[in-house]
Amino acid sequence: MTVITEADLIESVADALQFISYYHPMDYIRALGVAYEAEKSPAAKDAIAQILTNSRMCAEGHRPICQDTGIVTIFVEWGQDCRLDSTRSLQEVVDEGVRKAYLNPENKLRASILADPAFTRRNTKDNTPSVMHVEMVPGNTVSIDVAAKGGGSENKSKFKMMNPSDSIVDWVLEMIPQMGAGWCPPGMLGIGIGGTAEKSMILAKQSLMGAIDMAQLKERGPRNDIEALRIEIYDKVNALGIGAQGLGGLSTILDVKIFDWPTHAASKPVAMIPNCAATRHAHFVLDGSGPVYLEAPKLEEWPDVNWTPDKAAIRVDLDTLTPEVVQTWKHGDRLLLNGKMLTGRDAAHKRIADMLAKGEELPVDFRGRVIYYVGPVDPVGTEVVGPAGPTTATRMDKFTRMMLDQGLLAMVGKAERGGDATKAIAERKSAYLMAVGGAAYLVARAIKGSKVVGFEDLGMEAIYEFEVADFPVTVAVDSAGKNVHQLAPLVWREKIAREGLLTPA
């Protein structure tokens, strides 16, 4: 009988979660490096360069790849000849490891987990509890996969209870454009087929724990129907031209993983879950000999990519910004923001709406200002702010008219804006600017000052005022309502088809 001590399990989980907060899986980095070399779209290539540069910076500095340090998912295969030496449940012991990782003072991770999700949505302040799946298997070891899944990609999960004769490929191709860019492509697609509704979702999530091997699979050719389906979906999704960050380009996904399970004769449940540019997962095995510490990758394994601002980028002084200047920006323009910028996201916008409904005075004057949708990681050491990449702007769409009515000139976030928000932006002659999701540490280097100016009790969702220098963004929706997330993929889809830029297997 192998004895797994409580202390060893806690330490191993904590180490793995710290590890994946700042080290990408190297299979992802290698695949992204290949995608960078092949990319023909300047905007997408710039976005991938930011992601790769950010990744190396995080590996060097041991700071989070993304400000959204995720909800923790654990897959446990517990050997039946193993015993947990603890008076606590397995869930409680694993959550103690999560707690230790997220409260590590040398690299404190953002606590994003809210209890009472339907009502008060209270932050648990230590990112617990985790979501755990346990299977009892033969053997005398405990095999564990640990993942930290960001909300932006998790929110794009899709499920359908298909008819047995329905096409999985057609459904995927229908869903991918609907997912937009909020999941921060390029990443992976995990697909679960069969079982029951909940089983297919678990299969999809579990499939994302695998290594990226699409290049090797295409080189040797498929050996079964599942592998052939993986290749077909991979080729057809990339042919859509969505590209990195939805800016149009050749690489929307780097791999497709598919797990299946027997299902009822009347059913064909299919689930799809994307992994984002902040792909974070690791595997370790406990054998009773002590805690497991993961081996750090070598920095020389990262591609030699060092992002610098585009020389053609337009420098913008936020402190003297006027509506007339905003109206000179065109969709696709690259800007470097300088000066003072406000922040705010879901909870702040909701509170602003409530205060306005009651006729209460807001703590901040938004006239002539730019707001950044962000919830930063707490700073450590001499940092002004921790990793501070953008959150998905689409969630703020319902507040857009309200905020523009307060005199806001522009908004900064990631991913696309919906039709109503785009219309409001055009009507008010404002703009929406996109920062790269998955480059949170790189972006934070452009933030030179930070102070809370409203709703301090909301923690990372408070309103901050950032002082920024050459903060990189792309004009995603200009004052005429032209939307790069709608227009660029159409251009690249046609270009890919016309020029044969992607060669199917």
Short mmCIF file of C-alpha atoms in Angstrom, two decimals:
data_model
loop_
_atom_site.label_atom_id
_atom_site.label_comp_id
_atom_site.label_asym_id
_atom_site.label_seq_id
_atom_site.Cartn_x
_atom_site.Cartn_y
_atom_site.Cartn_z
CA MET A 1 0.00 0.00 0.00
CA THR A 2 1.45 3.36 -1.08
CA VAL A 3 0.87 6.14 1.42
CA ILE A 4 0.36 9.62 -0.03
CA THR A 5 0.79 12.16 2.72
CA GLU A 6 -1.33 15.25 2.97
CA ALA A 7 1.78 17.45 2.97
CA ASP A 8 3.18 15.89 -0.22
CA LEU A 9 -0.07 16.33 -2.11
CA ILE A 10 -0.48 19.94 -0.96
CA GLU A 11 3.10 20.84 -1.84
CA SER A 12 2.92 19.17 -5.26
CA VAL A 13 -0.34 20.89 -6.23
CA ALA A 14 0.96 24.27 -5.04
CA ASP A 15 4.22 23.87 -6.95
CA ALA A 16 2.41 22.84 -10.14
CA LEU A 17 0.06 25.83 -10.00
CA GLN A 18 2.89 28.28 -9.46
CA PHE A 19 4.83 26.58 -12.28
CA ILE A 20 2.02 26.88 -14.84
CA SER A 21 1.32 30.48 -13.88
CA TYR A 22 4.61 31.56 -15.48
CA TYR A 23 5.72 28.65 -17.74
CA HIS A 24 3.79 27.85 -20.89
CA PRO A 25 3.88 24.17 -21.91
CA MET A 26 6.81 23.97 -24.30
CA ASP A 27 4.76 22.15 -26.94
CA TYR A 28 2.58 25.28 -27.12
CA ILE A 29 5.59 27.59 -27.42
CA ARG A 30 7.14 25.47 -30.18
CA ALA A 31 3.86 25.38 -32.12
CA LEU A 32 3.34 29.12 -31.65
CA GLY A 33 6.90 29.77 -32.85
CA VAL A 34 6.15 27.84 -36.05
CA ALA A 35 2.90 29.80 -36.47
CA TYR A 36 4.80 33.08 -36.03
CA GLU A 37 7.26 32.19 -38.80
CA ALA A 38 4.44 31.17 -41.16
CA GLU A 39 2.08 34.08 -40.44
CA LYS A 40 1.47 36.50 -43.35
CA SER A 41 -0.91 38.90 -41.62
CA PRO A 42 1.08 41.81 -40.10
CA ALA A 43 -1.50 42.40 -37.34
CA ALA A 44 -1.63 38.72 -36.37
CA LYS A 45 2.15 38.40 -36.53
CA ASP A 46 2.50 41.41 -34.21
CA ALA A 47 0.01 39.84 -31.77
CA ILE A 48 1.86 36.50 -31.77
CA ALA A 49 5.14 38.36 -31.22
CA GLN A 50 3.64 40.01 -28.14
CA ILE A 51 2.45 36.65 -26.79
CA LEU A 52 5.85 34.99 -27.34
CA THR A 53 7.75 37.92 -25.85
CA ASN A 54 5.40 38.00 -22.87
CA SER A 55 5.86 34.26 -22.37
CA ARG A 56 9.63 34.51 -22.15
CA MET A 57 9.42 37.53 -19.83
CA CYS A 58 7.14 35.58 -17.50
CA ALA A 59 9.46 32.57 -17.57
CA GLU A 60 12.38 34.81 -16.65
CA GLY A 61 10.55 36.86 -14.02
CA HIS A 62 8.34 34.11 -12.57
CA ARG A 63 5.23 36.27 -12.97
CA PRO A 64 1.83 35.31 -14.40
CA ILE A 65 1.40 34.89 -18.15
CA CYS A 66 -2.08 36.39 -17.85
CA GLN A 67 -3.76 38.54 -15.22
CA ASP A 68 -6.61 36.01 -15.23
CA THR A 69 -4.82 33.25 -13.34
CA GLY A 70 -7.77 30.97 -13.84
CA ILE A 71 -10.16 28.59 -12.16
CA VAL A 72 -8.26 25.49 -11.10
CA THR A 73 -9.29 22.17 -12.64
CA ILE A 74 -7.76 18.92 -11.36
CA PHE A 75 -7.95 15.48 -12.99
CA VAL A 76 -6.91 12.74 -10.56
CA GLU A 77 -6.28 9.08 -11.37
CA TRP A 78 -5.98 7.51 -7.92
CA GLY A 79 -4.27 4.15 -7.79
CA GLN A 80 -6.38 1.65 -5.86
CA ASP A 81 -3.31 0.55 -3.90
CA CYS A 82 -2.80 4.09 -2.55
CA ARG A 83 -4.06 5.62 0.67
CA LEU A 84 -4.33 9.32 1.50
CA ASP A 85 -2.89 9.92 4.96
CA SER A 86 -5.23 12.70 6.08
CA THR A 87 -8.31 13.30 8.16
CA ARG A 88 -9.54 15.72 5.49
CA SER A 89 -11.28 14.91 2.23
CA LEU A 90 -9.32 14.79 -1.04
CA GLN A 91 -11.11 17.98 -2.13
CA GLU A 92 -10.04 19.77 1.05
CA VAL A 93 -6.42 18.67 0.72
CA VAL A 94 -6.18 19.67 -2.94
CA ASP A 95 -7.79 23.02 -2.17
CA GLU A 96 -5.17 23.61 0.50
CA GLY A 97 -2.59 23.26 -2.28
CA VAL A 98 -4.53 25.74 -4.41
CA ARG A 99 -4.68 28.16 -1.49
CA LYS A 100 -0.95 27.88 -0.87
CA ALA A 101 -0.17 28.54 -4.54
CA TYR A 102 -2.45 31.53 -4.99
CA LEU A 103 -1.37 33.26 -1.78
CA ASN A 104 2.36 32.78 -2.40
CA PRO A 105 3.82 36.19 -1.47
CA GLU A 106 6.61 35.90 -4.06
CA ASN A 107 4.13 35.44 -6.91
CA LYS A 108 0.64 36.11 -5.62
CA LEU A 109 -1.96 35.00 -8.14
CA ARG A 110 -5.26 36.74 -8.75
CA ALA A 111 -8.17 35.30 -6.81
CA SER A 112 -11.06 35.11 -9.27
CA ILE A 113 -13.39 32.54 -7.69
CA LEU A 114 -16.75 33.78 -6.40
CA ALA A 115 -19.03 31.93 -4.00
CA ASP A 116 -22.81 32.30 -4.22
CA PRO A 117 -22.53 32.68 -8.03
CA ALA A 118 -26.19 33.49 -8.71
CA PHE A 119 -26.55 36.23 -6.11
CA THR A 120 -23.94 38.01 -3.97
CA ARG A 121 -20.92 36.62 -5.92
CA ARG A 122 -18.50 36.94 -3.00
CA ASN A 123 -14.81 36.45 -3.73
CA THR A 124 -13.37 33.53 -1.74
CA LYS A 125 -10.04 35.45 -1.76
CA ASP A 126 -7.81 32.38 -2.26
CA ASN A 127 -9.15 30.96 -5.56
CA THR A 128 -10.72 27.94 -3.90
CA PRO A 129 -12.51 25.67 -4.36
CA SER A 130 -11.06 23.89 -7.36
CA VAL A 131 -13.08 21.75 -9.76
CA MET A 132 -11.89 18.17 -9.35
CA HIS A 133 -12.54 14.95 -11.26
CA VAL A 134 -11.40 11.68 -9.67
CA GLU A 135 -11.12 8.21 -11.17
CA MET A 136 -10.04 5.10 -9.26
CA VAL A 137 -7.62 3.04 -11.35
CA PRO A 138 -5.42 -0.02 -10.80
CA GLY A 139 -1.93 0.71 -9.48
CA ASN A 140 0.09 2.15 -6.63
CA THR A 141 0.61 5.74 -7.84
CA VAL A 142 -1.50 8.89 -8.09
CA SER A 143 -1.48 10.64 -11.46
CA ILE A 144 -2.60 14.28 -11.51
CA ASP A 145 -3.25 16.83 -14.24
CA VAL A 146 -3.48 20.42 -13.01
CA ALA A 147 -4.90 23.24 -15.13
CA ALA A 148 -5.75 26.90 -14.59
CA LYS A 149 -8.47 27.98 -17.02
CA GLY A 150 -9.13 31.64 -17.75
CA GLY A 151 -12.68 32.95 -17.84
CA GLY A 152 -12.37 34.45 -21.32
CA SER A 153 -11.82 31.08 -22.97
CA GLU A 154 -14.04 29.10 -20.59
CA ASN A 155 -16.94 31.42 -21.40
CA LYS A 156 -16.72 30.43 -25.06
CA SER A 157 -17.46 26.75 -24.34
CA LYS A 158 -20.13 25.24 -26.58
CA PHE A 159 -22.42 22.23 -26.27
CA LYS A 160 -25.06 20.64 -28.44
CA MET A 161 -27.16 17.53 -28.06
CA MET A 162 -26.97 16.53 -31.74
CA ASN A 163 -29.09 14.18 -33.72
CA PRO A 164 -27.10 11.04 -34.57
CA SER A 165 -26.89 12.02 -38.27
CA ASP A 166 -25.74 15.62 -37.66
CA SER A 167 -22.28 16.73 -38.82
CA ILE A 168 -19.79 17.56 -36.06
CA VAL A 169 -17.57 19.46 -38.52
CA ASP A 170 -20.45 21.65 -39.69
CA TRP A 171 -21.39 22.45 -36.09
CA VAL A 172 -17.80 23.39 -35.17
CA LEU A 173 -17.51 25.67 -38.20
CA GLU A 174 -20.80 27.31 -37.22
CA MET A 175 -19.69 27.85 -33.61
CA ILE A 176 -16.14 29.18 -34.15
CA PRO A 177 -17.19 32.54 -35.67
CA GLN A 178 -19.79 32.92 -32.91
CA MET A 179 -17.03 32.48 -30.32
CA GLY A 180 -15.34 35.62 -31.61
CA ALA A 181 -11.89 36.41 -30.21
CA GLY A 182 -12.70 36.44 -26.50
CA TRP A 183 -10.91 33.12 -26.06
CA CYS A 184 -7.62 34.74 -27.22
CA PRO A 185 -6.62 32.66 -30.24
CA PRO A 186 -4.39 31.05 -31.31
CA GLY A 187 -5.01 28.17 -28.94
CA MET A 188 -6.39 24.64 -28.90
CA LEU A 189 -9.86 23.19 -29.30
CA GLY A 190 -10.91 20.38 -26.97
CA ILE A 191 -13.86 18.34 -28.21
CA GLY A 192 -15.81 15.69 -26.32
CA ILE A 193 -18.16 13.35 -28.16
CA GLY A 194 -20.63 10.95 -26.62
CA GLY A 195 -21.57 9.79 -23.16
CA THR A 196 -24.12 12.14 -21.61
CA ALA A 197 -24.31 15.92 -21.58
CA GLU A 198 -21.98 16.29 -18.60
CA LYS A 199 -19.64 13.51 -19.74
CA SER A 200 -19.00 15.15 -23.11
CA MET A 201 -18.04 18.39 -21.37
CA ILE A 202 -15.60 16.59 -19.09
CA LEU A 203 -14.11 14.78 -22.09
CA ALA A 204 -13.60 18.08 -23.90
CA LYS A 205 -11.85 19.63 -20.90
CA GLN A 206 -9.72 16.55 -20.27
CA SER A 207 -8.61 16.40 -23.90
CA LEU A 208 -6.95 19.80 -23.48
CA MET A 209 -4.44 18.24 -21.08
CA GLY A 210 -2.71 16.57 -24.04
CA ALA A 211 0.39 17.83 -25.85
CA ILE A 212 0.14 19.65 -29.18
CA ASP A 213 1.05 17.16 -31.91
CA MET A 214 -0.88 18.29 -34.98
CA ALA A 215 2.26 18.77 -37.09
CA GLN A 216 3.41 15.22 -36.35
CA LEU A 217 -0.08 13.85 -36.95
CA LYS A 218 -0.37 15.53 -40.35
CA GLU A 219 3.11 14.38 -41.33
CA ARG A 220 2.41 10.67 -40.67
CA GLY A 221 -1.27 10.77 -41.58
CA PRO A 222 -4.34 9.68 -39.58
CA ARG A 223 -4.60 6.11 -38.29
CA ASN A 224 -8.26 6.20 -37.27
CA ASP A 225 -11.44 8.19 -37.73
CA ILE A 226 -10.83 10.43 -34.70
CA GLU A 227 -7.42 11.48 -36.01
CA ALA A 228 -8.90 12.17 -39.45
CA LEU A 229 -11.59 14.30 -37.80
CA ARG A 230 -8.96 16.24 -35.86
CA ILE A 231 -7.12 17.12 -39.07
CA GLU A 232 -10.28 18.05 -40.94
CA ILE A 233 -11.44 20.41 -38.19
CA TYR A 234 -7.95 21.92 -37.84
CA ASP A 235 -7.67 22.70 -41.56
CA LYS A 236 -11.21 24.03 -41.96
CA VAL A 237 -11.12 26.23 -38.84
CA ASN A 238 -7.84 27.84 -39.88
CA ALA A 239 -9.26 28.40 -43.37
CA LEU A 240 -11.84 30.72 -41.76
CA GLY A 241 -9.08 33.35 -41.52
CA ILE A 242 -9.98 34.50 -37.99
CA GLY A 243 -6.32 34.51 -36.94
CA ALA A 244 -4.49 35.57 -33.79
CA GLN A 245 -6.71 37.69 -31.52
CA GLY A 246 -9.36 37.69 -34.27
CA LEU A 247 -7.29 40.15 -36.33
CA GLY A 248 -7.30 38.01 -39.47
CA GLY A 249 -4.55 35.53 -40.34
CA LEU A 250 -3.44 31.96 -40.88
CA SER A 251 -3.37 30.51 -37.35
CA THR A 252 -6.61 30.47 -35.41
CA ILE A 253 -5.93 27.12 -33.73
CA LEU A 254 -2.74 25.17 -33.15
CA ASP A 255 -4.36 21.78 -32.51
CA VAL A 256 -7.65 19.95 -32.04
CA LYS A 257 -8.00 17.30 -29.35
CA ILE A 258 -10.92 14.85 -29.34
CA PHE A 259 -11.99 12.32 -26.70
CA ASP A 260 -15.06 10.17 -27.16
CA TRP A 261 -17.24 7.83 -25.06
CA PRO A 262 -20.06 5.39 -25.91
CA THR A 263 -23.47 7.05 -25.93
CA HIS A 264 -27.19 6.29 -26.14
CA ALA A 265 -28.53 5.22 -29.56
CA ALA A 266 -30.77 8.28 -29.69
CA SER A 267 -28.03 10.74 -28.74
CA LYS A 268 -24.86 12.42 -29.96
CA PRO A 269 -23.78 14.95 -27.32
CA VAL A 270 -20.87 17.11 -28.48
CA ALA A 271 -18.96 19.65 -26.38
CA MET A 272 -16.23 22.06 -27.44
CA ILE A 273 -13.96 24.02 -25.08
CA PRO A 274 -11.11 26.26 -26.29
CA ASN A 275 -7.78 26.77 -24.59
CA CYS A 276 -6.44 30.30 -24.95
CA ALA A 277 -3.05 31.89 -25.55
CA ALA A 278 -2.47 31.48 -21.80
CA THR A 279 -2.63 27.68 -22.06
CA ARG A 280 -1.70 26.39 -18.58
CA HIS A 281 -1.54 22.76 -17.55
CA ALA A 282 0.95 20.28 -16.10
CA HIS A 283 1.14 16.61 -15.14
CA PHE A 284 2.84 14.88 -12.22
CA VAL A 285 2.80 11.50 -10.49
CA LEU A 286 2.99 10.83 -6.73
CA ASP A 287 4.47 7.51 -5.64
CA GLY A 288 4.74 8.03 -1.89
CA SER A 289 8.40 9.06 -1.96
CA GLY A 290 7.74 12.77 -1.40
CA PRO A 291 6.41 15.86 -3.16
CA VAL A 292 6.95 16.38 -6.87
CA TYR A 293 8.62 19.52 -8.21
CA LEU A 294 8.33 20.18 -11.92
CA GLU A 295 11.51 20.78 -13.95
CA ALA A 296 11.84 24.26 -15.38
CA PRO A 297 12.24 24.53 -19.17
CA LYS A 298 15.41 26.09 -20.59
CA LEU A 299 15.04 29.72 -21.66
CA GLU A 300 16.94 29.02 -24.88
CA GLU A 301 14.02 26.85 -25.99
CA TRP A 302 11.89 29.95 -26.58
CA PRO A 303 11.85 31.31 -30.15
CA ASP A 304 14.12 34.32 -30.70
CA VAL A 305 11.22 36.78 -30.89
CA ASN A 306 11.43 40.13 -29.15
CA TRP A 307 8.45 42.39 -29.71
CA THR A 308 9.03 46.12 -30.05
CA PRO A 309 6.47 48.82 -30.90
CA ASP A 310 5.71 49.29 -34.57
CA LYS A 311 7.61 52.33 -35.88
CA ALA A 312 4.48 53.33 -37.79
CA ALA A 313 2.35 53.32 -34.62
CA ILE A 314 0.67 56.60 -33.73
CA ARG A 315 1.57 58.07 -30.35
CA VAL A 316 -1.46 59.40 -28.47
CA ASP A 317 -1.47 61.83 -25.53
CA LEU A 318 -4.41 60.72 -23.37
CA ASP A 319 -4.18 63.86 -21.23
CA THR A 320 -5.00 66.14 -24.17
CA LEU A 321 -7.16 63.72 -26.17
CA THR A 322 -10.12 65.27 -28.01
CA PRO A 323 -13.07 63.86 -29.97
CA GLU A 324 -11.50 65.30 -33.11
CA VAL A 325 -8.33 63.24 -32.61
CA VAL A 326 -10.36 60.08 -31.94
CA GLN A 327 -12.18 60.59 -35.23
CA THR A 328 -8.88 60.53 -37.16
CA TRP A 329 -8.20 56.93 -36.10
CA LYS A 330 -9.02 54.20 -38.61
CA HIS A 331 -9.74 50.55 -37.88
CA GLY A 332 -6.49 48.60 -37.92
CA ASP A 333 -4.35 51.59 -36.88
CA ARG A 334 -1.78 50.82 -34.21
CA LEU A 335 -1.55 53.30 -31.37
CA LEU A 336 0.80 53.85 -28.44
CA LEU A 337 -1.10 55.40 -25.53
CA ASN A 338 0.60 57.85 -23.17
CA GLY A 339 -0.78 59.59 -20.11
CA LYS A 340 -3.55 58.85 -17.63
CA MET A 341 -6.09 56.09 -18.31
CA LEU A 342 -8.92 54.88 -16.09
CA THR A 343 -9.80 51.21 -15.53
CA GLY A 344 -13.04 49.39 -14.85
CA ARG A 345 -14.69 46.07 -15.59
CA ASP A 346 -17.84 44.06 -14.75
CA ALA A 347 -18.44 44.94 -11.10
CA ALA A 348 -17.47 48.60 -11.51
CA HIS A 349 -19.78 49.04 -14.50
CA LYS A 350 -22.66 47.41 -12.62
CA ARG A 351 -22.13 49.72 -9.64
CA ILE A 352 -21.94 52.78 -11.90
CA ALA A 353 -25.28 51.76 -13.46
CA ASP A 354 -26.85 51.35 -10.01
CA MET A 355 -25.55 54.74 -8.84
CA LEU A 356 -26.80 56.53 -11.94
CA ALA A 357 -30.22 54.90 -11.53
CA LYS A 358 -30.37 56.32 -7.99
CA GLY A 359 -29.15 59.76 -9.05
CA GLU A 360 -25.94 59.40 -7.03
CA GLU A 361 -22.70 61.17 -7.91
CA LEU A 362 -19.99 58.98 -9.41
CA PRO A 363 -16.54 58.90 -7.77
CA VAL A 364 -14.84 59.57 -11.12
CA ASP A 365 -15.47 62.07 -13.92
CA PHE A 366 -15.34 60.13 -17.21
CA ARG A 367 -15.54 63.16 -19.50
CA GLY A 368 -12.73 63.15 -22.05
CA ARG A 369 -11.27 59.94 -20.63
CA VAL A 370 -10.33 56.48 -21.89
CA ILE A 371 -11.22 53.37 -19.86
CA TYR A 372 -9.31 50.08 -19.82
CA TYR A 373 -11.21 46.87 -19.09
CA VAL A 374 -8.80 45.11 -16.72
CA GLY A 375 -8.51 43.36 -13.37
CA PRO A 376 -4.79 43.35 -12.59
CA VAL A 377 -2.73 40.96 -10.48
CA ASP A 378 -1.45 42.48 -7.24
CA PRO A 379 2.08 43.91 -7.58
CA VAL A 380 5.07 42.32 -5.90
CA GLY A 381 8.44 43.84 -5.06
CA THR A 382 9.01 47.10 -6.91
CA GLU A 383 6.21 46.59 -9.43
CA VAL A 384 3.76 49.42 -10.01
CA VAL A 385 1.11 46.86 -10.95
CA GLY A 386 1.12 43.13 -11.56
CA PRO A 387 0.33 41.57 -14.95
CA ALA A 388 -2.52 43.62 -16.36
CA GLY A 389 -3.76 42.35 -19.70
CA PRO A 390 -7.23 43.17 -21.05
CA THR A 391 -10.42 41.37 -20.18
CA THR A 392 -13.13 40.51 -22.71
CA ALA A 393 -14.80 43.72 -23.82
CA THR A 394 -18.01 42.01 -24.97
CA ARG A 395 -19.14 41.66 -21.34
CA MET A 396 -19.24 45.46 -21.09
CA ASP A 397 -21.36 45.89 -24.22
CA LYS A 398 -24.59 46.46 -22.29
CA PHE A 399 -22.94 49.35 -20.43
CA THR A 400 -21.39 51.02 -23.48
CA ARG A 401 -24.09 53.60 -24.19
CA MET A 402 -24.25 54.47 -20.50
CA MET A 403 -20.50 55.07 -20.32
CA LEU A 404 -20.39 57.05 -23.56
CA ASP A 405 -23.17 59.22 -22.16
CA GLN A 406 -20.78 60.07 -19.30
CA GLY A 407 -18.37 61.59 -21.82
CA LEU A 408 -16.03 58.64 -22.37
CA LEU A 409 -13.93 59.01 -25.55
CA ALA A 410 -12.66 55.45 -26.02
CA MET A 411 -12.48 52.00 -24.46
CA VAL A 412 -9.65 49.44 -24.34
CA GLY A 413 -10.17 45.68 -24.00
CA LYS A 414 -9.77 42.43 -25.86
CA ALA A 415 -11.97 40.62 -28.38
CA GLU A 416 -14.84 41.86 -30.48
CA ARG A 417 -17.72 44.20 -29.70
CA GLY A 418 -21.33 43.25 -30.38
CA GLY A 419 -23.67 44.99 -32.81
CA ASP A 420 -25.32 47.33 -30.29
CA ALA A 421 -21.99 48.43 -28.81
CA THR A 422 -20.50 48.99 -32.27
CA LYS A 423 -23.53 51.07 -33.24
CA ALA A 424 -23.23 53.16 -30.08
CA ILE A 425 -19.52 53.75 -30.75
CA ALA A 426 -20.33 54.97 -34.28
CA GLU A 427 -23.20 57.18 -33.10
CA ARG A 428 -21.00 58.86 -30.46
CA LYS A 429 -17.96 59.03 -32.78
CA SER A 430 -15.85 57.26 -30.15
CA ALA A 431 -13.57 54.22 -30.58
CA TYR A 432 -12.79 50.79 -29.21
CA LEU A 433 -9.12 49.85 -28.93
CA MET A 434 -7.85 46.30 -28.57
CA ALA A 435 -4.89 45.17 -26.48
CA VAL A 436 -3.46 41.68 -26.93
CA GLY A 437 -4.86 39.01 -24.63
CA GLY A 438 -2.09 36.72 -23.40
CA ALA A 439 0.52 39.49 -23.09
CA ALA A 440 -0.33 40.69 -19.58
CA TYR A 441 3.21 41.02 -18.19
CA LEU A 442 4.47 42.78 -21.32
CA VAL A 443 1.54 45.21 -21.18
CA ALA A 444 2.13 45.88 -17.47
CA ARG A 445 5.61 47.17 -18.28
CA ALA A 446 3.92 50.09 -20.04
CA ILE A 447 2.10 51.06 -16.81
CA LYS A 448 4.26 53.52 -14.89
CA GLY A 449 1.84 54.59 -12.18
CA SER A 450 -1.28 53.19 -10.53
CA LYS A 451 -3.73 54.39 -7.88
CA VAL A 452 -7.27 53.48 -6.87
CA VAL A 453 -9.74 56.30 -7.59
CA GLY A 454 -13.07 54.56 -7.01
CA PHE A 455 -14.77 51.49 -5.50
CA GLU A 456 -11.71 50.36 -3.54
CA ASP A 457 -13.75 47.60 -1.90
CA LEU A 458 -13.99 45.79 -5.24
CA GLY A 459 -10.31 44.82 -5.09
CA MET A 460 -8.96 44.00 -8.55
CA GLU A 461 -12.29 45.24 -9.98
CA ALA A 462 -11.88 48.72 -8.46
CA ILE A 463 -11.46 51.77 -10.67
CA TYR A 464 -7.76 52.57 -11.00
CA GLU A 465 -6.01 55.42 -12.72
CA PHE A 466 -3.00 54.14 -14.65
CA GLU A 467 -0.16 56.31 -15.92
CA VAL A 468 0.95 54.66 -19.15
CA ALA A 469 3.84 55.09 -21.57
CA ASP A 470 3.67 53.63 -25.09
CA PHE A 471 0.85 51.27 -24.17
CA PRO A 472 0.24 49.25 -27.39
CA VAL A 473 -3.28 48.94 -28.86
CA THR A 474 -4.99 48.45 -32.21
CA VAL A 475 -8.06 50.39 -33.31
CA ALA A 476 -10.66 47.62 -33.43
CA VAL A 477 -13.79 49.77 -33.94
CA ASP A 478 -13.29 53.26 -35.31
CA SER A 479 -15.58 56.28 -35.05
CA ALA A 480 -17.33 55.26 -38.29
CA GLY A 481 -18.23 51.89 -36.76
CA LYS A 482 -15.85 49.89 -38.95
CA ASN A 483 -14.98 46.75 -37.00
CA VAL A 484 -11.67 45.00 -37.59
CA HIS A 485 -12.95 41.77 -36.02
CA GLN A 486 -15.64 41.58 -38.68
CA LEU A 487 -13.68 42.88 -41.67
CA ALA A 488 -10.18 41.36 -41.29
CA PRO A 489 -11.23 37.67 -41.09
CA LEU A 490 -13.29 38.11 -44.28
CA VAL A 491 -10.24 39.48 -46.09
CA TRP A 492 -8.02 36.66 -44.87
CA ARG A 493 -10.58 33.93 -45.54
CA GLU A 494 -10.69 35.03 -49.18
CA LYS A 495 -6.92 35.41 -49.34
CA ILE A 496 -6.33 31.93 -47.90
CA ALA A 497 -8.73 30.37 -50.42
CA ARG A 498 -7.43 32.37 -53.39
CA GLU A 499 -3.72 31.92 -52.75
CA GLY A 500 -3.80 28.44 -51.19
CA LEU A 501 -1.95 29.66 -48.11
CA LEU A 502 -3.02 26.61 -46.07
CA THR A 503 -2.37 23.18 -47.53
CA PRO A 504 -4.88 20.60 -46.24
CA ALA A 505 -3.56 17.19 -45.24
#
